[in-house]
Structure formats: structure tokens, C-alpha cells
């Protein structure tokens, strides 16, 4: 089994000097977010508590605790190929023959983010109760994180010959400053006025029959309107709009049928937003003026749209453009729209 250095405080003081991770958590200046792959460093004490209780895990079976580091990586999430390093200074209340760790996500499903090599998961060994120890371990991520970024800490796994045989309490002391991407400057400055060419994300779309939802089910006997929802999140390059920004939509298309009036609104229809969040809720005081993006569309005749939305509610996870027209606005009901060149639009 791969051996990881884990010794008492006096020797680790020298190691800290050599590694440059200063005791006491000296504050580092925030720098730009690096281009991936990049390196992250975390002090385990920043996982939520300075006392960790490893308790029995019936799914293991083993003794386990899971510190969470999600809040530190909101602005720049670890990706496959990145290196994550965890450091810890602690005192255990029991002897620990072997302590294993690995990066993971617990939601939407439990996922190990390393390559699964147990030998490479050894964080500490031969720890004596009451004696301070320090340890460090690094992983190159092999999987994409889910909604959280965590560190699973375990001992007494089935594959381990030496057993501790009971719960453990680790009392932690800070030894270094963790990477906090919330303090970092984005690699690209935030753009408060994004222009999105819908043609790029929806070269072909259908405004189709939309039925109302009643008690969690669609009433197929009634038509609410005709609607299309096209996601345009990639246009923002992981820098979603915030309150006060504007989003301008341009669209040059040709319809296969006549449509009297087409409306549009920006929404976040992700699960994180409970499937529907209006991003410009007060923009429709005068629906006829604000949400109309096209009038008198004629079949086979290219038309051009340009509309600017003021962001009044920030999206949580994604941005989509909802377009619709009312019942009776198009004689052929659902309509197909194809990308057209702006030069084809009648001047």
C-alpha cells in the first residue's frame, strides 16, 4: 500500500516551511481564475467544522464523515483533469491505523471523483490517540462534480485488515488558506449587455401546441397557446446575467405559415429554479409593447427580430427564451421556423 507521510507536529513544522503553506491561514491576494486544468488547495477545517465525527456508515460498512467544500468553488468549479489537494492538522481521540479519503459528489447521486484507486486514497496511518498529526493528499479529478463538492473520509473499510473498531472524533487546527474561487477575478470580465443570436442555438424550431398544467398533469382537452422554449445558456459562457444586466435577442427566420403576433420572455426553466422562473417579471406591464417580437409574419417571407430584455431576477442555473402566440393568431396553429439570412429580409 502506498505510504503517505504522517508525523507529529515538530516534523510537520519543517514540512510547512518547505511546502509554503503557512500556519495560521495567511490571507492570499485574489488572483484571476486559471484556465483549466488548474490546481485547488483545501484545508479540511474549511469543510464546515473544526470537529469531525466519523460515525458508523451502514452502507460501507465503515466509519465515515463527509466535509463539504461547495461554497468555496461556486465561481470556478473543479473539472476533470484538475488537481485538488487536501491538507489537515488534527488530533484523534482514538488510534487510527489507516484513514482513507477521496473527493466526491453526494448529489444527485453518490459519485467518486477520483479514479477509485484505494492505495492512492491513504490520507494518514499509524495515528496515535492524543498526538497531533498532519497529512496531505492530492488527486487528479477523473469525473465531473454534481451539485456539491465534498471529501469522503473513512476508516475500517471491509478491505482493511487493521480495524479501529469504533467511532472517532478529529479536532482540527488550520494550517493553510483554502482556495476560494468566490474571491477570484473572472478570467473574462462580466458582460452586462449580452447579445444572443437565436439562429445560432435554434436554426430550426417549432412553436407547438401548449396544454395547461392542472394539479401536476396537462389537460390535453384544452390549448393554452402555441409555445417554444429554447435554451440559450451557452451564450453566457458560465457567466449568467445578474440583476441590472440586459440581454438582447436577435433572430432572422422564415415561417411556414402566417402568424399575427409572436411574443417572447426570458425564463430559467431548470429544476434548480423549480422549472419556471421569470427573469423579467415586471417587463410585461404593457404586454403589447414589451413582449411582442414580431407582427404580421407571412409564410415564406423572412423576418428579423431584435428585442432587449432588462434582467430583473437573476437566473439560478440556465437561461431560456420562451416564445409563444395566442390561439387564433396563426391559421395553421403550430408553425415551423427556419434560419434565414438577414439579407433576405425585405427592407
mmCIF file of C-alpha atoms in Angstrom, residues 2-347:
data_model
loop_
_atom_site.group_PDB
_atom_site.id
_atom_site.type_symbol
_atom_site.label_atom_id
_atom_site.label_comp_id
_atom_site.label_asym_id
_atom_site.label_seq_id
_atom_site.Cartn_x
_atom_site.Cartn_y
_atom_site.Cartn_z
ATOM 1 C CA UNK A 2 1.175 3.445 -0.902
ATOM 2 C CA UNK A 3 2.676 5.161 2.142
ATOM 3 C CA UNK A 4 1.644 8.761 2.945
ATOM 4 C CA UNK A 5 3.792 10.818 5.311
ATOM 5 C CA UNK A 6 2.017 11.454 8.619
ATOM 6 C CA UNK A 7 4.140 12.510 11.577
ATOM 7 C CA UNK A 8 3.932 14.570 14.747
ATOM 8 C CA UNK A 9 3.824 18.351 14.946
ATOM 9 C CA UNK A 10 7.547 19.067 15.260
ATOM 10 C CA UNK A 11 8.458 17.418 11.965
ATOM 11 C CA UNK A 12 5.470 18.917 10.198
ATOM 12 C CA UNK A 13 6.583 22.425 11.139
ATOM 13 C CA UNK A 14 9.612 21.888 8.917
ATOM 14 C CA UNK A 15 7.376 20.463 6.175
ATOM 15 C CA UNK A 16 5.209 23.556 6.226
ATOM 16 C CA UNK A 17 8.230 25.735 5.580
ATOM 17 C CA UNK A 18 9.232 23.575 2.648
ATOM 18 C CA UNK A 19 5.738 23.439 1.107
ATOM 19 C CA UNK A 20 4.977 27.118 1.602
ATOM 20 C CA UNK A 21 1.548 26.558 3.230
ATOM 21 C CA UNK A 22 1.701 28.929 6.161
ATOM 22 C CA UNK A 23 0.219 28.007 9.523
ATOM 23 C CA UNK A 24 -2.437 30.416 10.753
ATOM 24 C CA UNK A 25 -4.131 30.811 7.366
ATOM 25 C CA UNK A 26 -2.277 33.827 5.997
ATOM 26 C CA UNK A 27 -4.604 35.588 3.538
ATOM 27 C CA UNK A 28 -3.610 35.406 -0.111
ATOM 28 C CA UNK A 29 -4.421 38.039 -2.708
ATOM 29 C CA UNK A 30 -7.229 37.016 -5.003
ATOM 30 C CA UNK A 31 -5.930 36.224 -8.460
ATOM 31 C CA UNK A 32 -7.613 35.508 -11.774
ATOM 32 C CA UNK A 33 -9.445 32.251 -12.290
ATOM 33 C CA UNK A 34 -6.978 29.950 -14.021
ATOM 34 C CA UNK A 35 -7.549 28.272 -17.322
ATOM 35 C CA UNK A 36 -8.333 24.603 -16.708
ATOM 36 C CA UNK A 37 -6.714 22.315 -15.809
ATOM 37 C CA UNK A 38 -5.923 24.181 -12.600
ATOM 38 C CA UNK A 39 -4.985 23.332 -9.007
ATOM 39 C CA UNK A 40 -7.158 23.764 -5.906
ATOM 40 C CA UNK A 41 -5.940 23.502 -2.301
ATOM 41 C CA UNK A 42 -8.268 22.959 0.663
ATOM 42 C CA UNK A 43 -7.707 22.912 4.404
ATOM 43 C CA UNK A 44 -10.105 20.254 5.713
ATOM 44 C CA UNK A 45 -11.131 22.646 8.500
ATOM 45 C CA UNK A 46 -12.990 24.655 5.826
ATOM 46 C CA UNK A 47 -15.291 21.705 5.145
ATOM 47 C CA UNK A 48 -17.800 23.007 7.666
ATOM 48 C CA UNK A 49 -16.442 22.318 11.163
ATOM 49 C CA UNK A 50 -13.275 22.212 13.256
ATOM 50 C CA UNK A 51 -14.517 18.960 14.824
ATOM 51 C CA UNK A 52 -15.230 15.944 12.621
ATOM 52 C CA UNK A 53 -17.086 12.917 13.993
ATOM 53 C CA UNK A 54 -16.583 9.757 11.986
ATOM 54 C CA UNK A 55 -19.617 7.598 12.745
ATOM 55 C CA UNK A 56 -20.767 4.181 11.597
ATOM 56 C CA UNK A 57 -21.895 4.037 7.966
ATOM 57 C CA UNK A 58 -24.211 1.083 7.355
ATOM 58 C CA UNK A 59 -23.730 1.347 3.580
ATOM 59 C CA UNK A 60 -19.961 0.770 3.896
ATOM 60 C CA UNK A 61 -19.786 -0.681 6.360
ATOM 61 C CA UNK A 62 -17.177 1.685 7.767
ATOM 62 C CA UNK A 63 -16.843 4.849 9.847
ATOM 63 C CA UNK A 64 -17.316 7.996 7.811
ATOM 64 C CA UNK A 65 -17.713 11.777 7.674
ATOM 65 C CA UNK A 66 -18.189 14.000 4.614
ATOM 66 C CA UNK A 67 -16.968 17.640 4.803
ATOM 67 C CA UNK A 68 -18.398 19.894 2.068
ATOM 68 C CA UNK A 69 -16.362 22.457 0.108
ATOM 69 C CA UNK A 70 -19.091 23.500 -2.368
ATOM 70 C CA UNK A 71 -19.307 27.090 -1.122
ATOM 71 C CA UNK A 72 -15.622 27.655 -1.973
ATOM 72 C CA UNK A 73 -15.892 26.662 -5.648
ATOM 73 C CA UNK A 74 -19.075 28.415 -6.810
ATOM 74 C CA UNK A 75 -17.260 30.790 -9.175
ATOM 75 C CA UNK A 76 -14.971 28.172 -10.721
ATOM 76 C CA UNK A 77 -15.932 24.528 -10.223
ATOM 77 C CA UNK A 78 -13.301 21.759 -10.332
ATOM 78 C CA UNK A 79 -13.375 19.841 -13.592
ATOM 79 C CA UNK A 80 -11.931 16.505 -14.778
ATOM 80 C CA UNK A 81 -8.173 16.913 -15.180
ATOM 81 C CA UNK A 82 -7.878 19.477 -12.369
ATOM 82 C CA UNK A 83 -5.734 18.709 -9.298
ATOM 83 C CA UNK A 84 -7.275 19.001 -5.834
ATOM 84 C CA UNK A 85 -5.095 18.911 -2.713
ATOM 85 C CA UNK A 86 -6.400 18.449 0.843
ATOM 86 C CA UNK A 87 -4.380 19.287 3.948
ATOM 87 C CA UNK A 88 -5.236 18.581 7.573
ATOM 88 C CA UNK A 89 -3.809 19.090 11.048
ATOM 89 C CA UNK A 90 -5.717 17.205 13.716
ATOM 90 C CA UNK A 91 -5.817 15.263 16.968
ATOM 91 C CA UNK A 92 -7.736 11.983 17.099
ATOM 92 C CA UNK A 93 -9.386 10.641 20.252
ATOM 93 C CA UNK A 94 -8.604 7.037 19.193
ATOM 94 C CA UNK A 95 -5.755 5.240 17.455
ATOM 95 C CA UNK A 96 -6.215 5.257 13.683
ATOM 96 C CA UNK A 97 -4.285 2.539 11.857
ATOM 97 C CA UNK A 98 -5.482 3.887 8.498
ATOM 98 C CA UNK A 99 -7.537 6.868 7.286
ATOM 99 C CA UNK A 100 -8.755 6.972 3.684
ATOM 100 C CA UNK A 101 -10.199 9.945 1.772
ATOM 101 C CA UNK A 102 -11.424 10.687 -1.738
ATOM 102 C CA UNK A 103 -13.185 13.632 -3.452
ATOM 103 C CA UNK A 104 -16.832 13.027 -4.256
ATOM 104 C CA UNK A 105 -20.260 14.477 -5.022
ATOM 105 C CA UNK A 106 -23.227 13.321 -2.964
ATOM 106 C CA UNK A 107 -25.963 14.753 -5.204
ATOM 107 C CA UNK A 108 -27.774 13.955 -7.434
ATOM 108 C CA UNK A 109 -26.086 10.592 -6.774
ATOM 109 C CA UNK A 110 -23.025 9.483 -4.819
ATOM 110 C CA UNK A 111 -20.097 9.786 -7.206
ATOM 111 C CA UNK A 112 -16.396 9.336 -6.533
ATOM 112 C CA UNK A 113 -14.466 11.958 -8.480
ATOM 113 C CA UNK A 114 -11.083 10.204 -8.416
ATOM 114 C CA UNK A 115 -10.010 7.079 -10.291
ATOM 115 C CA UNK A 116 -11.061 4.748 -7.458
ATOM 116 C CA UNK A 117 -7.556 3.523 -6.597
ATOM 117 C CA UNK A 118 -7.750 2.732 -2.862
ATOM 118 C CA UNK A 119 -3.959 2.783 -2.434
ATOM 119 C CA UNK A 120 -3.986 6.401 -3.632
ATOM 120 C CA UNK A 121 -6.659 7.305 -1.041
ATOM 121 C CA UNK A 122 -4.468 6.843 2.059
ATOM 122 C CA UNK A 123 -4.558 10.146 3.942
ATOM 123 C CA UNK A 124 -2.956 9.091 7.257
ATOM 124 C CA UNK A 125 -1.778 5.933 9.003
ATOM 125 C CA UNK A 126 -0.494 4.849 12.393
ATOM 126 C CA UNK A 127 -2.115 7.819 14.123
ATOM 127 C CA UNK A 128 -1.933 7.703 17.924
ATOM 128 C CA UNK A 129 -4.730 8.987 20.113
ATOM 129 C CA UNK A 130 -3.988 12.420 21.566
ATOM 130 C CA UNK A 131 -0.940 13.085 19.368
ATOM 131 C CA UNK A 132 -1.224 15.923 16.787
ATOM 132 C CA UNK A 133 -0.622 14.835 13.206
ATOM 133 C CA UNK A 134 -0.604 16.468 9.795
ATOM 134 C CA UNK A 135 -1.246 14.965 6.400
ATOM 135 C CA UNK A 136 -1.723 15.947 2.784
ATOM 136 C CA UNK A 137 -3.052 14.236 -0.315
ATOM 137 C CA UNK A 138 -3.670 15.194 -3.960
ATOM 138 C CA UNK A 139 -5.995 13.824 -6.639
ATOM 139 C CA UNK A 140 -6.379 14.443 -10.352
ATOM 140 C CA UNK A 141 -10.137 14.500 -10.878
ATOM 141 C CA UNK A 142 -11.458 11.830 -13.212
ATOM 142 C CA UNK A 143 -15.174 12.680 -13.106
ATOM 143 C CA UNK A 144 -17.345 15.780 -13.269
ATOM 144 C CA UNK A 145 -18.770 17.031 -9.963
ATOM 145 C CA UNK A 146 -22.528 17.136 -9.388
ATOM 146 C CA UNK A 147 -24.283 19.787 -7.327
ATOM 147 C CA UNK A 148 -21.754 19.577 -4.488
ATOM 148 C CA UNK A 149 -18.018 19.103 -3.987
ATOM 149 C CA UNK A 150 -17.079 17.029 -0.957
ATOM 150 C CA UNK A 151 -14.405 14.889 0.670
ATOM 151 C CA UNK A 152 -15.355 11.434 1.922
ATOM 152 C CA UNK A 153 -13.247 10.391 4.947
ATOM 153 C CA UNK A 154 -13.392 6.726 6.015
ATOM 154 C CA UNK A 155 -11.711 4.020 8.069
ATOM 155 C CA UNK A 156 -12.427 0.346 8.799
ATOM 156 C CA UNK A 157 -13.417 -0.445 5.225
ATOM 157 C CA UNK A 158 -14.053 -4.120 4.520
ATOM 158 C CA UNK A 159 -10.795 -4.386 2.584
ATOM 159 C CA UNK A 160 -8.676 -3.143 5.502
ATOM 160 C CA UNK A 161 -7.083 -5.824 7.657
ATOM 161 C CA UNK A 162 -6.420 -3.498 10.603
ATOM 162 C CA UNK A 163 -9.560 -2.211 12.367
ATOM 163 C CA UNK A 164 -10.121 0.688 14.728
ATOM 164 C CA UNK A 165 -13.433 -0.765 15.800
ATOM 165 C CA UNK A 166 -15.346 2.314 16.864
ATOM 166 C CA UNK A 167 -16.236 5.934 16.186
ATOM 167 C CA UNK A 168 -13.609 8.679 16.067
ATOM 168 C CA UNK A 169 -13.510 12.410 16.777
ATOM 169 C CA UNK A 170 -10.967 14.571 14.956
ATOM 170 C CA UNK A 171 -10.270 18.030 16.366
ATOM 171 C CA UNK A 172 -8.810 20.217 13.605
ATOM 172 C CA UNK A 173 -6.461 23.185 13.518
ATOM 173 C CA UNK A 174 -5.957 25.405 10.479
ATOM 174 C CA UNK A 175 -2.672 25.043 8.622
ATOM 175 C CA UNK A 176 -3.265 26.834 5.316
ATOM 176 C CA UNK A 177 -5.608 29.060 3.324
ATOM 177 C CA UNK A 178 -8.088 27.211 1.130
ATOM 178 C CA UNK A 179 -8.747 28.085 -2.486
ATOM 179 C CA UNK A 180 -11.844 30.286 -2.541
ATOM 180 C CA UNK A 181 -12.967 30.956 -6.090
ATOM 181 C CA UNK A 182 -15.524 33.494 -4.839
ATOM 182 C CA UNK A 183 -12.601 35.849 -4.156
ATOM 183 C CA UNK A 184 -11.111 35.386 -7.593
ATOM 184 C CA UNK A 185 -11.414 37.718 -10.530
ATOM 185 C CA UNK A 186 -13.120 36.038 -13.519
ATOM 186 C CA UNK A 187 -10.778 35.246 -16.379
ATOM 187 C CA UNK A 188 -13.119 37.245 -18.608
ATOM 188 C CA UNK A 189 -14.819 40.377 -17.216
ATOM 189 C CA UNK A 190 -18.564 40.118 -16.701
ATOM 190 C CA UNK A 191 -20.506 41.305 -19.739
ATOM 191 C CA UNK A 192 -23.635 43.187 -18.570
ATOM 192 C CA UNK A 193 -25.094 43.520 -22.070
ATOM 193 C CA UNK A 194 -25.044 40.194 -23.892
ATOM 194 C CA UNK A 195 -26.356 39.908 -27.450
ATOM 195 C CA UNK A 196 -27.636 36.442 -28.360
ATOM 196 C CA UNK A 197 -28.212 35.401 -31.973
ATOM 197 C CA UNK A 198 -31.018 32.871 -31.564
ATOM 198 C CA UNK A 199 -30.205 31.472 -35.005
ATOM 199 C CA UNK A 200 -27.017 30.004 -33.509
ATOM 200 C CA UNK A 201 -28.919 27.992 -30.898
ATOM 201 C CA UNK A 202 -32.154 27.314 -32.783
ATOM 202 C CA UNK A 203 -31.585 27.202 -36.531
ATOM 203 C CA UNK A 204 -34.820 25.212 -36.728
ATOM 204 C CA UNK A 205 -37.661 25.360 -34.185
ATOM 205 C CA UNK A 206 -41.385 24.746 -33.862
ATOM 206 C CA UNK A 207 -43.861 26.861 -31.920
ATOM 207 C CA UNK A 208 -46.107 23.971 -30.963
ATOM 208 C CA UNK A 209 -49.303 23.190 -29.081
ATOM 209 C CA UNK A 210 -49.105 24.000 -25.360
ATOM 210 C CA UNK A 211 -51.610 22.486 -22.919
ATOM 211 C CA UNK A 212 -52.258 23.934 -19.439
ATOM 212 C CA UNK A 213 -50.937 22.152 -16.335
ATOM 213 C CA UNK A 214 -53.523 21.364 -13.647
ATOM 214 C CA UNK A 215 -52.534 19.558 -10.434
ATOM 215 C CA UNK A 216 -49.298 18.305 -11.952
ATOM 216 C CA UNK A 217 -50.816 17.000 -15.195
ATOM 217 C CA UNK A 218 -51.514 18.532 -18.586
ATOM 218 C CA UNK A 219 -55.143 18.980 -19.605
ATOM 219 C CA UNK A 220 -54.962 17.675 -23.169
ATOM 220 C CA UNK A 221 -58.506 18.807 -23.907
ATOM 221 C CA UNK A 222 -57.554 22.485 -23.720
ATOM 222 C CA UNK A 223 -54.988 24.500 -25.698
ATOM 223 C CA UNK A 224 -53.379 27.354 -23.710
ATOM 224 C CA UNK A 225 -51.395 28.736 -26.612
ATOM 225 C CA UNK A 226 -48.647 27.695 -29.008
ATOM 226 C CA UNK A 227 -45.154 27.776 -27.487
ATOM 227 C CA UNK A 228 -41.452 27.026 -27.849
ATOM 228 C CA UNK A 229 -38.750 27.185 -25.146
ATOM 229 C CA UNK A 230 -35.156 27.338 -26.427
ATOM 230 C CA UNK A 231 -32.222 27.223 -24.014
ATOM 231 C CA UNK A 232 -29.526 29.854 -24.695
ATOM 232 C CA UNK A 233 -27.347 29.317 -21.576
ATOM 233 C CA UNK A 234 -24.156 28.582 -23.584
ATOM 234 C CA UNK A 235 -24.269 32.144 -24.928
ATOM 235 C CA UNK A 236 -23.256 33.387 -21.457
ATOM 236 C CA UNK A 237 -20.168 31.144 -21.119
ATOM 237 C CA UNK A 238 -20.680 30.221 -17.419
ATOM 238 C CA UNK A 239 -21.243 33.904 -16.554
ATOM 239 C CA UNK A 240 -25.014 34.117 -16.205
ATOM 240 C CA UNK A 241 -26.677 37.546 -16.228
ATOM 241 C CA UNK A 242 -27.362 39.361 -12.977
ATOM 242 C CA UNK A 243 -29.968 41.938 -11.970
ATOM 243 C CA UNK A 244 -29.404 45.159 -13.916
ATOM 244 C CA UNK A 245 -27.946 43.441 -16.987
ATOM 245 C CA UNK A 246 -29.618 43.381 -20.377
ATOM 246 C CA UNK A 247 -29.981 40.517 -22.830
ATOM 247 C CA UNK A 248 -30.652 41.345 -26.472
ATOM 248 C CA UNK A 249 -32.108 38.633 -28.691
ATOM 249 C CA UNK A 250 -31.702 38.777 -32.454
ATOM 250 C CA UNK A 251 -33.469 36.322 -34.732
ATOM 251 C CA UNK A 252 -33.756 36.117 -38.507
ATOM 252 C CA UNK A 253 -36.102 33.393 -39.657
ATOM 253 C CA UNK A 254 -38.787 32.308 -42.089
ATOM 254 C CA UNK A 255 -42.098 30.679 -41.080
ATOM 255 C CA UNK A 256 -44.082 28.025 -42.912
ATOM 256 C CA UNK A 257 -47.348 29.759 -42.006
ATOM 257 C CA UNK A 258 -48.826 33.171 -41.283
ATOM 258 C CA UNK A 259 -48.682 34.357 -37.665
ATOM 259 C CA UNK A 260 -50.346 37.551 -36.436
ATOM 260 C CA UNK A 261 -48.283 38.254 -33.272
ATOM 261 C CA UNK A 262 -45.350 36.433 -31.630
ATOM 262 C CA UNK A 263 -44.420 37.135 -28.013
ATOM 263 C CA UNK A 264 -41.288 36.228 -26.026
ATOM 264 C CA UNK A 265 -39.957 36.240 -22.459
ATOM 265 C CA UNK A 266 -36.747 35.135 -20.727
ATOM 266 C CA UNK A 267 -37.023 32.370 -18.123
ATOM 267 C CA UNK A 268 -34.993 29.901 -16.096
ATOM 268 C CA UNK A 269 -36.785 26.581 -16.574
ATOM 269 C CA UNK A 270 -34.222 24.410 -14.785
ATOM 270 C CA UNK A 271 -35.017 22.055 -11.898
ATOM 271 C CA UNK A 272 -32.977 24.375 -9.646
ATOM 272 C CA UNK A 273 -35.499 27.132 -10.404
ATOM 273 C CA UNK A 274 -38.440 24.798 -9.751
ATOM 274 C CA UNK A 275 -38.919 24.519 -13.529
ATOM 275 C CA UNK A 276 -40.005 28.126 -14.179
ATOM 276 C CA UNK A 277 -38.637 31.482 -13.061
ATOM 277 C CA UNK A 278 -39.417 34.725 -14.865
ATOM 278 C CA UNK A 279 -36.268 36.817 -15.368
ATOM 279 C CA UNK A 280 -38.160 39.994 -16.359
ATOM 280 C CA UNK A 281 -41.348 39.741 -14.271
ATOM 281 C CA UNK A 282 -42.227 43.440 -14.412
ATOM 282 C CA UNK A 283 -41.440 43.823 -18.090
ATOM 283 C CA UNK A 284 -44.946 42.867 -19.200
ATOM 284 C CA UNK A 285 -46.878 45.805 -17.713
ATOM 285 C CA UNK A 286 -47.759 46.621 -21.279
ATOM 286 C CA UNK A 287 -47.688 43.242 -22.962
ATOM 287 C CA UNK A 288 -48.464 44.552 -26.411
ATOM 288 C CA UNK A 289 -45.446 46.882 -26.317
ATOM 289 C CA UNK A 290 -42.821 44.924 -24.408
ATOM 290 C CA UNK A 291 -43.223 41.241 -25.199
ATOM 291 C CA UNK A 292 -44.110 41.468 -28.897
ATOM 292 C CA UNK A 293 -41.167 40.378 -31.012
ATOM 293 C CA UNK A 294 -42.897 40.053 -34.408
ATOM 294 C CA UNK A 295 -46.142 41.055 -36.104
ATOM 295 C CA UNK A 296 -47.794 40.064 -39.360
ATOM 296 C CA UNK A 297 -45.367 37.239 -40.150
ATOM 297 C CA UNK A 298 -46.099 35.912 -43.622
ATOM 298 C CA UNK A 299 -45.412 32.347 -44.699
ATOM 299 C CA UNK A 300 -42.229 32.085 -46.738
ATOM 300 C CA UNK A 301 -41.157 35.699 -46.087
ATOM 301 C CA UNK A 302 -38.000 36.102 -43.925
ATOM 302 C CA UNK A 303 -38.341 38.463 -40.961
ATOM 303 C CA UNK A 304 -35.882 39.924 -38.451
ATOM 304 C CA UNK A 305 -36.324 40.348 -34.678
ATOM 305 C CA UNK A 306 -34.275 42.361 -32.198
ATOM 306 C CA UNK A 307 -35.507 42.831 -28.623
ATOM 307 C CA UNK A 308 -33.720 43.803 -25.404
ATOM 308 C CA UNK A 309 -34.788 42.340 -22.049
ATOM 309 C CA UNK A 310 -33.839 44.003 -18.730
ATOM 310 C CA UNK A 311 -32.836 41.345 -16.182
ATOM 311 C CA UNK A 312 -34.941 41.923 -13.052
ATOM 312 C CA UNK A 313 -34.483 38.475 -11.467
ATOM 313 C CA UNK A 314 -31.182 36.582 -11.718
ATOM 314 C CA UNK A 315 -31.303 33.068 -13.209
ATOM 315 C CA UNK A 316 -30.254 30.203 -10.964
ATOM 316 C CA UNK A 317 -28.937 27.652 -13.449
ATOM 317 C CA UNK A 318 -29.897 28.464 -17.031
ATOM 318 C CA UNK A 319 -31.454 30.973 -19.415
ATOM 319 C CA UNK A 320 -34.116 30.118 -21.972
ATOM 320 C CA UNK A 321 -36.194 32.109 -24.432
ATOM 321 C CA UNK A 322 -39.894 31.269 -24.324
ATOM 322 C CA UNK A 323 -41.749 32.283 -27.490
ATOM 323 C CA UNK A 324 -45.496 31.918 -28.000
ATOM 324 C CA UNK A 325 -48.557 33.109 -29.840
ATOM 325 C CA UNK A 326 -52.187 33.018 -28.817
ATOM 326 C CA UNK A 327 -54.895 30.671 -30.004
ATOM 327 C CA UNK A 328 -56.237 32.073 -33.257
ATOM 328 C CA UNK A 329 -53.063 34.026 -34.055
ATOM 329 C CA UNK A 330 -52.000 31.511 -36.701
ATOM 330 C CA UNK A 331 -54.475 29.783 -39.008
ATOM 331 C CA UNK A 332 -52.354 26.636 -39.206
ATOM 332 C CA UNK A 333 -51.689 26.570 -35.399
ATOM 333 C CA UNK A 334 -48.170 25.033 -34.883
ATOM 334 C CA UNK A 335 -45.589 26.751 -37.090
ATOM 335 C CA UNK A 336 -42.114 25.743 -38.193
ATOM 336 C CA UNK A 337 -39.375 28.408 -38.291
ATOM 337 C CA UNK A 338 -36.075 28.059 -40.114
ATOM 338 C CA UNK A 339 -32.960 30.197 -40.024
ATOM 339 C CA UNK A 340 -32.795 32.839 -42.737
ATOM 340 C CA UNK A 341 -30.095 35.243 -43.863
ATOM 341 C CA UNK A 342 -30.676 38.842 -42.824
ATOM 342 C CA UNK A 343 -30.068 39.892 -46.437
ATOM 343 C CA UNK A 344 -33.259 38.027 -47.352
ATOM 344 C CA UNK A 345 -35.410 40.271 -45.155
ATOM 345 C CA UNK A 346 -37.389 42.827 -47.101
ATOM 346 C CA UNK A 347 -36.184 46.356 -46.361
#
